[in-house]
mmCIF file of C-alpha atoms in Angstrom:
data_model
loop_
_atom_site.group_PDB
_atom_site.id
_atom_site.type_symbol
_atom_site.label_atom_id
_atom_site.label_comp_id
_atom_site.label_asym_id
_atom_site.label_seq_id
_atom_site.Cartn_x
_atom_site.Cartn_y
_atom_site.Cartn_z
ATOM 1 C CA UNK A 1 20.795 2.186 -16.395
ATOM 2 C CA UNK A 2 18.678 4.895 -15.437
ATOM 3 C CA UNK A 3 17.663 5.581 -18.760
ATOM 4 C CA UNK A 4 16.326 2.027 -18.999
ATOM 5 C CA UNK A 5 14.825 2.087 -15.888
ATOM 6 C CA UNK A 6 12.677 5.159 -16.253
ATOM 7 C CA UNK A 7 11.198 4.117 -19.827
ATOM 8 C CA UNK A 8 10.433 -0.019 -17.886
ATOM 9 C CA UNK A 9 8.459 1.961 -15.105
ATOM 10 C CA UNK A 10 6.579 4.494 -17.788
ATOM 11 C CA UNK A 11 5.783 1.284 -20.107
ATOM 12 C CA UNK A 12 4.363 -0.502 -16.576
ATOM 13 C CA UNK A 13 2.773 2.376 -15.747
ATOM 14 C CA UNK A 14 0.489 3.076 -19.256
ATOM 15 C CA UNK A 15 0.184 -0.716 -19.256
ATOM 16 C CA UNK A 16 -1.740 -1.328 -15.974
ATOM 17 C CA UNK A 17 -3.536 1.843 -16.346
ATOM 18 C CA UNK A 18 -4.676 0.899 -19.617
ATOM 19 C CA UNK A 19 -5.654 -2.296 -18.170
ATOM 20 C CA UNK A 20 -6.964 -2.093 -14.622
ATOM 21 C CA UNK A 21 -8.888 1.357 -15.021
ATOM 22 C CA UNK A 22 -11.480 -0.320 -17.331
ATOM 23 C CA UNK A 23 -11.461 -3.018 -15.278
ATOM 24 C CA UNK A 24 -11.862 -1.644 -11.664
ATOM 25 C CA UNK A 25 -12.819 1.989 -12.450
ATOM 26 C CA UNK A 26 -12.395 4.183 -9.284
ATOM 27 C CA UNK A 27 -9.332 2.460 -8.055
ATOM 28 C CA UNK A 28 -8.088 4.883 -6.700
ATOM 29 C CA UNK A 29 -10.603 6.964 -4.691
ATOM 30 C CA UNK A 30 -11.543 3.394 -3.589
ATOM 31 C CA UNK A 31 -8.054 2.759 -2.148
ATOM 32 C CA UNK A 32 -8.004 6.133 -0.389
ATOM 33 C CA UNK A 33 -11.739 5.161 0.941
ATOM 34 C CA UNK A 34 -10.475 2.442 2.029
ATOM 35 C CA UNK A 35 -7.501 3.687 3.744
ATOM 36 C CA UNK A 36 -9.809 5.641 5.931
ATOM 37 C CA UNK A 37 -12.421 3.021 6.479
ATOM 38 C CA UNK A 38 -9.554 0.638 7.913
ATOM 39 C CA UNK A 39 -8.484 3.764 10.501
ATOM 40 C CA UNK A 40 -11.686 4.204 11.779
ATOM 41 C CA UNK A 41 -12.509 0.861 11.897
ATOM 42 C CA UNK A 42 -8.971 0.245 13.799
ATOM 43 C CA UNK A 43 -10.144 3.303 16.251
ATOM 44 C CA UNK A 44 -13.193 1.444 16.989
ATOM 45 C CA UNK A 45 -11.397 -1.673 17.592
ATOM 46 C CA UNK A 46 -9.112 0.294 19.987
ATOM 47 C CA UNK A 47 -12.088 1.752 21.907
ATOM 48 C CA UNK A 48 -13.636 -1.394 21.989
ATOM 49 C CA UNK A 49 -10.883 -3.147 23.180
ATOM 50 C CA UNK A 50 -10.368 -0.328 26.024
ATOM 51 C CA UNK A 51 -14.298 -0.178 26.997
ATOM 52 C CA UNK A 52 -13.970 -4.171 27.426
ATOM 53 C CA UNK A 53 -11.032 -4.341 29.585
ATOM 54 C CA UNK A 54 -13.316 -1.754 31.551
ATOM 55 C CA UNK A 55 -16.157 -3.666 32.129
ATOM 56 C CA UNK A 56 -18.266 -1.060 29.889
ATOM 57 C CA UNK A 57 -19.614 -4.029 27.469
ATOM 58 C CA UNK A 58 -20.647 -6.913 28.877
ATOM 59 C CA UNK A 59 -19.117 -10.418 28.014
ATOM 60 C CA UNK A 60 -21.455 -11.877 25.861
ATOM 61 C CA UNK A 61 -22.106 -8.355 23.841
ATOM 62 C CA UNK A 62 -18.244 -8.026 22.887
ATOM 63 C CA UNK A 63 -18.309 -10.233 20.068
ATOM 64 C CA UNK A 64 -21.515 -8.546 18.462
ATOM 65 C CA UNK A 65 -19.490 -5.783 18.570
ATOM 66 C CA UNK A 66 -16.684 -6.825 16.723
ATOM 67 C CA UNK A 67 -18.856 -8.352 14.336
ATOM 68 C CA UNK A 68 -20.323 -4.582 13.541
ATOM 69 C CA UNK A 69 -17.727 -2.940 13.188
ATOM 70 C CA UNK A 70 -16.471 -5.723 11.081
ATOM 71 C CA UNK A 71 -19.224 -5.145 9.001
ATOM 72 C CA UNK A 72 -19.254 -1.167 8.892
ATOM 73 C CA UNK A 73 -15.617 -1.822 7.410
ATOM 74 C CA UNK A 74 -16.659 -3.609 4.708
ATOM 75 C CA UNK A 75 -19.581 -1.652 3.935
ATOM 76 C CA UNK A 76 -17.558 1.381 3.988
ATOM 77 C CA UNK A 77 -14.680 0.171 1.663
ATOM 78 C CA UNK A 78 -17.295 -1.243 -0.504
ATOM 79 C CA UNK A 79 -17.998 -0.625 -4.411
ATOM 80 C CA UNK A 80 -19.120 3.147 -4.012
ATOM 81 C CA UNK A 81 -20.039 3.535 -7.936
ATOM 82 C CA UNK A 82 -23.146 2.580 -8.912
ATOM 83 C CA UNK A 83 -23.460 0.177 -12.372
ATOM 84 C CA UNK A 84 -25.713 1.715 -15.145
ATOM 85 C CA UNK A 85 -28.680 0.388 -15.808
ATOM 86 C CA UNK A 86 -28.842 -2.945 -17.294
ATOM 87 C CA UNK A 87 -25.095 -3.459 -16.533
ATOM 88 C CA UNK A 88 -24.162 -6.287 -15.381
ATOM 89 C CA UNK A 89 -20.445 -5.439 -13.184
ATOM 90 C CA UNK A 90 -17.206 -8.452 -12.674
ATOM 91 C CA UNK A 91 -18.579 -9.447 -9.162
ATOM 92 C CA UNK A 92 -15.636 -7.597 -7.037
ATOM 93 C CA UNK A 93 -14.260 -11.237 -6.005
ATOM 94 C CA UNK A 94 -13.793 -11.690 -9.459
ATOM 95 C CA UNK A 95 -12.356 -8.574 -10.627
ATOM 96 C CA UNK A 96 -9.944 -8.209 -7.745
ATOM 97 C CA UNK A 97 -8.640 -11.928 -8.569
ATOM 98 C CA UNK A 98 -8.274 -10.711 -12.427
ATOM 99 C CA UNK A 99 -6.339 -7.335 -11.225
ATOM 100 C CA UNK A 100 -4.371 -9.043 -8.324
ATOM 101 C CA UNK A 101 -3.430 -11.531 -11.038
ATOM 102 C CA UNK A 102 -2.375 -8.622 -13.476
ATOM 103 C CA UNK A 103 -0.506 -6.544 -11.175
ATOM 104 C CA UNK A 104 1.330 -9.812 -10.240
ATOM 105 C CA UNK A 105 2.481 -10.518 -14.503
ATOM 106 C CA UNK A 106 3.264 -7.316 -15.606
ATOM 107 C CA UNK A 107 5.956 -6.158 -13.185
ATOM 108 C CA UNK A 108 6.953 -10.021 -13.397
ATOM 109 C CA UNK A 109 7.399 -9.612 -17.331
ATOM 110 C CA UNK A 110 9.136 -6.525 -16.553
ATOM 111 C CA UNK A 111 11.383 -7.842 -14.195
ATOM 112 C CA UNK A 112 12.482 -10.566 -17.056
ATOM 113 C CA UNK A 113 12.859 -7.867 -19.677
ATOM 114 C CA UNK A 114 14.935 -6.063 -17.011
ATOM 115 C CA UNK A 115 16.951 -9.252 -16.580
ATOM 116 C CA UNK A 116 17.546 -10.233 -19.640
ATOM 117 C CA UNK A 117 18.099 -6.712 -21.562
ATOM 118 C CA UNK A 118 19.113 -4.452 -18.624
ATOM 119 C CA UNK A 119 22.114 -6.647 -17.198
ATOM 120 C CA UNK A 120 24.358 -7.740 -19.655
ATOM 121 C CA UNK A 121 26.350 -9.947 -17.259
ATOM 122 C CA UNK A 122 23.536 -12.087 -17.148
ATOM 123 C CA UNK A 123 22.680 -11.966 -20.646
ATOM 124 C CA UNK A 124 26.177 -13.437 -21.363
ATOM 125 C CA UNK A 125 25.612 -16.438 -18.747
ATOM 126 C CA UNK A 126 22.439 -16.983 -20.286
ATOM 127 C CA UNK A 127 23.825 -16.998 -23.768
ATOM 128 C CA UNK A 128 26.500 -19.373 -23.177
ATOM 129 C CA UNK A 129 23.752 -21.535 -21.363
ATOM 130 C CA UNK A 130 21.125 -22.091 -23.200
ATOM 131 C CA UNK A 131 19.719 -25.167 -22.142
ATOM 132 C CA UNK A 132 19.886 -24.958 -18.782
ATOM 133 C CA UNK A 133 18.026 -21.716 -19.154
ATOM 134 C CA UNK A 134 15.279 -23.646 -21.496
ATOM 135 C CA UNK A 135 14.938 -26.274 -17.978
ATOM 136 C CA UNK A 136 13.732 -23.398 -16.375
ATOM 137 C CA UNK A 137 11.631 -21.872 -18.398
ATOM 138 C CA UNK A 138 8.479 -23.246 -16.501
ATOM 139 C CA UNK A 139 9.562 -21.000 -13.246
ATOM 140 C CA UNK A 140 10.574 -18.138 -15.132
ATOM 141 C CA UNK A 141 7.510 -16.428 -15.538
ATOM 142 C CA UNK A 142 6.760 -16.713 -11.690
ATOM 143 C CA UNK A 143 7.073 -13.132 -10.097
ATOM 144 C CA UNK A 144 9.636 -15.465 -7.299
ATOM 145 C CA UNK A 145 12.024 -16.697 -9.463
ATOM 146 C CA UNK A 146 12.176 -12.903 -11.240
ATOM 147 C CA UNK A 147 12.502 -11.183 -7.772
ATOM 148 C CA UNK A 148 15.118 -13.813 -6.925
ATOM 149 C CA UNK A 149 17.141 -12.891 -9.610
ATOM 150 C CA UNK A 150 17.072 -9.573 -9.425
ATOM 151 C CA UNK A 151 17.935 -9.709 -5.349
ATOM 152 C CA UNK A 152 21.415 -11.770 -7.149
ATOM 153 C CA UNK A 153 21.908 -8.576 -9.243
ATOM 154 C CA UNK A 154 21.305 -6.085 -6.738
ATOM 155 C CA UNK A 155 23.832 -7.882 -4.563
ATOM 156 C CA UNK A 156 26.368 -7.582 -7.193
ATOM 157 C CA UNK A 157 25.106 -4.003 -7.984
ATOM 158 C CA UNK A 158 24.257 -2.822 -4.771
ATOM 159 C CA UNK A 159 23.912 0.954 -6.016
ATOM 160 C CA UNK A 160 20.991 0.559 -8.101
ATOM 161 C CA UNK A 161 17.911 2.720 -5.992
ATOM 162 C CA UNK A 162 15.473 1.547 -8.402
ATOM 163 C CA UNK A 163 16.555 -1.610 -8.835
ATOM 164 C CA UNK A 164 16.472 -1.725 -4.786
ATOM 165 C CA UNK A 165 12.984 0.223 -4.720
ATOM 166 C CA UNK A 166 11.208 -2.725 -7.175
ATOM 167 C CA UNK A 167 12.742 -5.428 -5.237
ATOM 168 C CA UNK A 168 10.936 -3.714 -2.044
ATOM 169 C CA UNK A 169 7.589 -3.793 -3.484
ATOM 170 C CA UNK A 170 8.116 -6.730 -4.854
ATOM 171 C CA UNK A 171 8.413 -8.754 -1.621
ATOM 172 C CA UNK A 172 5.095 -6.576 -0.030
ATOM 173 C CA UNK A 173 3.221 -8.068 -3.412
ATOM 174 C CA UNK A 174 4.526 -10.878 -1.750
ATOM 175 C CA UNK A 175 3.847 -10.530 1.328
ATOM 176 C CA UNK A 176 7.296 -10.915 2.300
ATOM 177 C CA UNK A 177 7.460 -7.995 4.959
ATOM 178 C CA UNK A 178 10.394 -8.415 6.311
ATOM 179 C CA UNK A 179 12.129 -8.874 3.275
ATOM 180 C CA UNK A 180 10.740 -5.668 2.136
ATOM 181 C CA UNK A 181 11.404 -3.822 4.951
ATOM 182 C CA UNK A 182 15.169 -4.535 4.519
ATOM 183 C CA UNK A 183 14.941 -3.957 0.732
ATOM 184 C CA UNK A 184 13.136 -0.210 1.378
ATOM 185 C CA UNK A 185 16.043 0.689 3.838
ATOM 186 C CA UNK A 186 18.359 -0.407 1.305
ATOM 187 C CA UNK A 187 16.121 1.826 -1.133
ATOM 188 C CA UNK A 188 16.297 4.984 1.364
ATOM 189 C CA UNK A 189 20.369 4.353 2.120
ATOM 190 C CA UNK A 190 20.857 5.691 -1.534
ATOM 191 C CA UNK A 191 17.743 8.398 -1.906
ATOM 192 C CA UNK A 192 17.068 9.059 1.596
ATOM 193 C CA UNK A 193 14.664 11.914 0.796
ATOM 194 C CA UNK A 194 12.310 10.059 -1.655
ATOM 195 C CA UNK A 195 8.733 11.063 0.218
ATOM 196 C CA UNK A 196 7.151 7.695 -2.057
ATOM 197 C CA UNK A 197 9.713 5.636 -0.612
ATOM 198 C CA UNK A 198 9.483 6.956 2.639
ATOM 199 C CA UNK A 199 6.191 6.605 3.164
ATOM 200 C CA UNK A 200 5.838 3.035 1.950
ATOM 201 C CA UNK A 201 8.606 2.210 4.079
ATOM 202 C CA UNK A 202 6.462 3.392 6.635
ATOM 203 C CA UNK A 203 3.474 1.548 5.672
ATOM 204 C CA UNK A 204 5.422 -1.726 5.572
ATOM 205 C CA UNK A 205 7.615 -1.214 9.051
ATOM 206 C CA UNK A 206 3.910 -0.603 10.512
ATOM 207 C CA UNK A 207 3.083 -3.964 9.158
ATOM 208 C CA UNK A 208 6.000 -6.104 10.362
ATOM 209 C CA UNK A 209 5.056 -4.140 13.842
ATOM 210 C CA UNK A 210 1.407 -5.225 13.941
ATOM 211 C CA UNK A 211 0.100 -2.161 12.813
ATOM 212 C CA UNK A 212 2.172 0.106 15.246
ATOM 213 C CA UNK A 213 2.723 3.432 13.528
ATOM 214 C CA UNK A 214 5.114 4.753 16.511
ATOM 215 C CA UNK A 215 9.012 5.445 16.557
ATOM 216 C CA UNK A 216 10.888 4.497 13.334
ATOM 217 C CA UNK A 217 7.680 4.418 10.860
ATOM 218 C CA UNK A 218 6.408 7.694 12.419
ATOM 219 C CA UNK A 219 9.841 9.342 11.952
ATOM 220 C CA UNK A 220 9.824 8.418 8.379
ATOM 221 C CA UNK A 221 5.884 9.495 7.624
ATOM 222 C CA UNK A 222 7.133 12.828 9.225
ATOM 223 C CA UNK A 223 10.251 12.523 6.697
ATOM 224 C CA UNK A 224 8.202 12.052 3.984
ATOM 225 C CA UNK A 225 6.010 15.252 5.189
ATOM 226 C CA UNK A 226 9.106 17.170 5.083
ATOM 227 C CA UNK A 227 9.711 16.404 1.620
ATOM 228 C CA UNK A 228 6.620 16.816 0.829
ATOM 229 C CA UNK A 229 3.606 17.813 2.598
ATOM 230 C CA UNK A 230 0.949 17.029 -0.129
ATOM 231 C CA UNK A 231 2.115 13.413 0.242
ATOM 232 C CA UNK A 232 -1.840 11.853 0.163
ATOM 233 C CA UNK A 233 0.053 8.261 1.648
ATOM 234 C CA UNK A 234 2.025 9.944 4.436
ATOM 235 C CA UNK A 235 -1.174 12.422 5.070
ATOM 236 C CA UNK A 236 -3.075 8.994 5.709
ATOM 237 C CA UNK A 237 -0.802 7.321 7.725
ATOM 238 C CA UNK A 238 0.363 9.793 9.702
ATOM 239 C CA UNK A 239 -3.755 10.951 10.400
ATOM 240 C CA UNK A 240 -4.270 7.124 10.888
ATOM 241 C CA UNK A 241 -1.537 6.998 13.706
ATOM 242 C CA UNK A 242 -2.803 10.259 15.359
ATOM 243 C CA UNK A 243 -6.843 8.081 15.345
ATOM 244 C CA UNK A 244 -4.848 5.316 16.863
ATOM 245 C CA UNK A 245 -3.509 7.547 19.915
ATOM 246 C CA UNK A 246 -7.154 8.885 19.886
ATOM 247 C CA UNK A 247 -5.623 12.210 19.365
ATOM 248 C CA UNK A 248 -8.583 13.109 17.116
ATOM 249 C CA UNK A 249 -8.065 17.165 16.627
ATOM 250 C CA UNK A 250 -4.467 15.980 14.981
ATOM 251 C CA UNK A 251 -5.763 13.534 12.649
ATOM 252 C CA UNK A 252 -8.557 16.224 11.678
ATOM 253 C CA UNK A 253 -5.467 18.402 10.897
ATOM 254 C CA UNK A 254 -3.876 15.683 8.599
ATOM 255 C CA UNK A 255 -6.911 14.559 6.972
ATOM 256 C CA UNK A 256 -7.912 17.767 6.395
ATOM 257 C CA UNK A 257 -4.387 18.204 4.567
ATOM 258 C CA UNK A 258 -5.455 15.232 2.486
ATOM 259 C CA UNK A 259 -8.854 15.905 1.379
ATOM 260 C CA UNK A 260 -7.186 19.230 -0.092
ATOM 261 C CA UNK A 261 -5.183 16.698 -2.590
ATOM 262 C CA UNK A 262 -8.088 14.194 -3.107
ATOM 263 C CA UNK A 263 -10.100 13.737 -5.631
ATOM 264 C CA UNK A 264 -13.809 15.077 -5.304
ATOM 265 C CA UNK A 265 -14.968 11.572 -4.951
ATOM 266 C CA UNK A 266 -12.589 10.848 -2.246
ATOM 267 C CA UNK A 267 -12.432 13.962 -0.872
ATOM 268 C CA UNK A 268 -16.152 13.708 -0.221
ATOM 269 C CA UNK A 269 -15.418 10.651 2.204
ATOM 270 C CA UNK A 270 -12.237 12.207 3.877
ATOM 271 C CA UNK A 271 -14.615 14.871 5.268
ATOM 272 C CA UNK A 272 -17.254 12.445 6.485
ATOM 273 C CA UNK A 273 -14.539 10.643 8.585
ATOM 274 C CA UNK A 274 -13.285 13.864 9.500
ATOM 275 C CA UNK A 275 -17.091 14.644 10.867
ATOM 276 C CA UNK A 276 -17.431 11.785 13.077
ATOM 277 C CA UNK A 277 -14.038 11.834 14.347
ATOM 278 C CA UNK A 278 -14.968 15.505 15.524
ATOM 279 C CA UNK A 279 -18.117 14.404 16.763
ATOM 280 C CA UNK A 280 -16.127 11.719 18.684
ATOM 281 C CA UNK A 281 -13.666 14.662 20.063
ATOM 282 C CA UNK A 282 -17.068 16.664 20.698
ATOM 283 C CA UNK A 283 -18.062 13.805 23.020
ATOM 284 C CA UNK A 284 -14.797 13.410 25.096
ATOM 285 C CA UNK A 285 -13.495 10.322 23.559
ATOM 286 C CA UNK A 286 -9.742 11.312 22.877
ATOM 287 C CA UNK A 287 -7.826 14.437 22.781
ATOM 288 C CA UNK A 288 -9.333 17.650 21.592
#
């Protein structure tokens, strides 16, 4: 099974490369960028929210200030590369629709080919049922029915890690938290030490929480750390949680950890968030 899985997540992986990075070039400096415009913009929201409940901004100024900083993250996780001249770029609604749509069929059509060539138990039911398979053909190819079938499988193969990991990221795509949630600590119960896993985990326990990157999801960033401390997710998150106790000079410490993986483009922004979160320390705004 392994075997299979391995060569399914290598033939995914060249297949939405080959397909996305033409189509949104910069993905994934963009994704980091955006990773650390959402922290500062939720440290910002937190010192707002603070300065408010201390009568620092008056009533009627408090929603012009949400609106900015609204608007500073969106400028900030904006398109940072430039068309060429006389190009004429997929508007970034568009092109996140056609990539959101993409990332949604492949793993889908993977998750069939899984089904139907990497469990032969259900090969044999569907062989001996073929028109009742045929009545269903309409919901097949939605990434639901696939992820339903393979949660069937994994409760009849509950060892499967892989199988167990897909399923997790499967309901986020979904935005079926919980779900995921459960599926990732089924993930971790059999590869407890998987710093990917870990640190997704941790991203999607934050989630369910509101956002709250304390207790269990810190404890697994810091696991993830452990196993490995050039993890550029758990770097983020764990900076992101240290900006959300205002603790500046620690998130300085992890983001400076993560700009030393980053790509030059990305790497570039990392250290102009790590500049005005100094600057913010500088002032007396959190913990030095």
């Amino acid at each position: 099974m392994i075997p299979f899985w391995l060569i399914l997540a290598a033939m995914m992986a060249i297949a939405l490369a080959c397909v996305l990075v033409p189509l949104w070039r910069g993905a994934d400096s963009r994704s980091s960028t955006e990773t650390m415009a959402v922290a500062i913009y939720r440290s910002g929201m937190a010192e707002l929210k603070h300065e408010c409940a201390a009568g620092l901004v008056p009533a009627e100024h408090q929603a012009q200030a949400k609106r900015e900083l609204e608007r500073q993250l969106v400028d900030d996780a904006s398109d940072r590369i430039a068309p060429s001249a006389g190009e004429r770029p997929m508007s970034n609604v568009t092109r996140a629709a056609v990539a959101a749509l993409l990332v949604a069929l492949l793993p889908a059509g993977a998750l069939v080919l899984y089904m139907r060539i990497g469990n032969p138990v259900a090969a044999a039911i569907e062989g001996t049922s073929g028109k009742q398979a045929d009545s269903h053909m309409g919901t097949q190819g939605s990434l639901e029915y696939v992820v339903s079938r393979l949660a069937v499988r994994l409760s009849e193969q509950p060892d499967d890690a892989k199988g167990w990991a897909m399923l997790a990221r499967s309901y986020a795509a979904l935005d079926r938290t919980s779900d995921a949630v459960a599926a990732y600590r089924r993930a971790l119960a059999l590869t407890p030490a998987d710093p990917g896993l870990l640190a997704d985990y941790a991203d999607e326990l934050a989630t369910l929480r509101g956002g709250d990157l304390n207790g269990e999801a810190m404890q697994s960033i810091q696991a993830a750390l452990a196993a490995d401390p050039a993890n550029p997710k758990a770097l983020a998150l764990a900076g992101s949680a240290a900006l959300d106790r205002r603790d500046y000079g620690q998130a300085v410490v992890y983001w400076t950890r993560l700009k030393a993986v980053a790509n030059p483009q990305t790497a570039a922004q990392v250290q102009h968030n790590i500049d005005m979160i100094e600057d913010l320390a500088a002032k007396g705004h959190g913990t030095p």
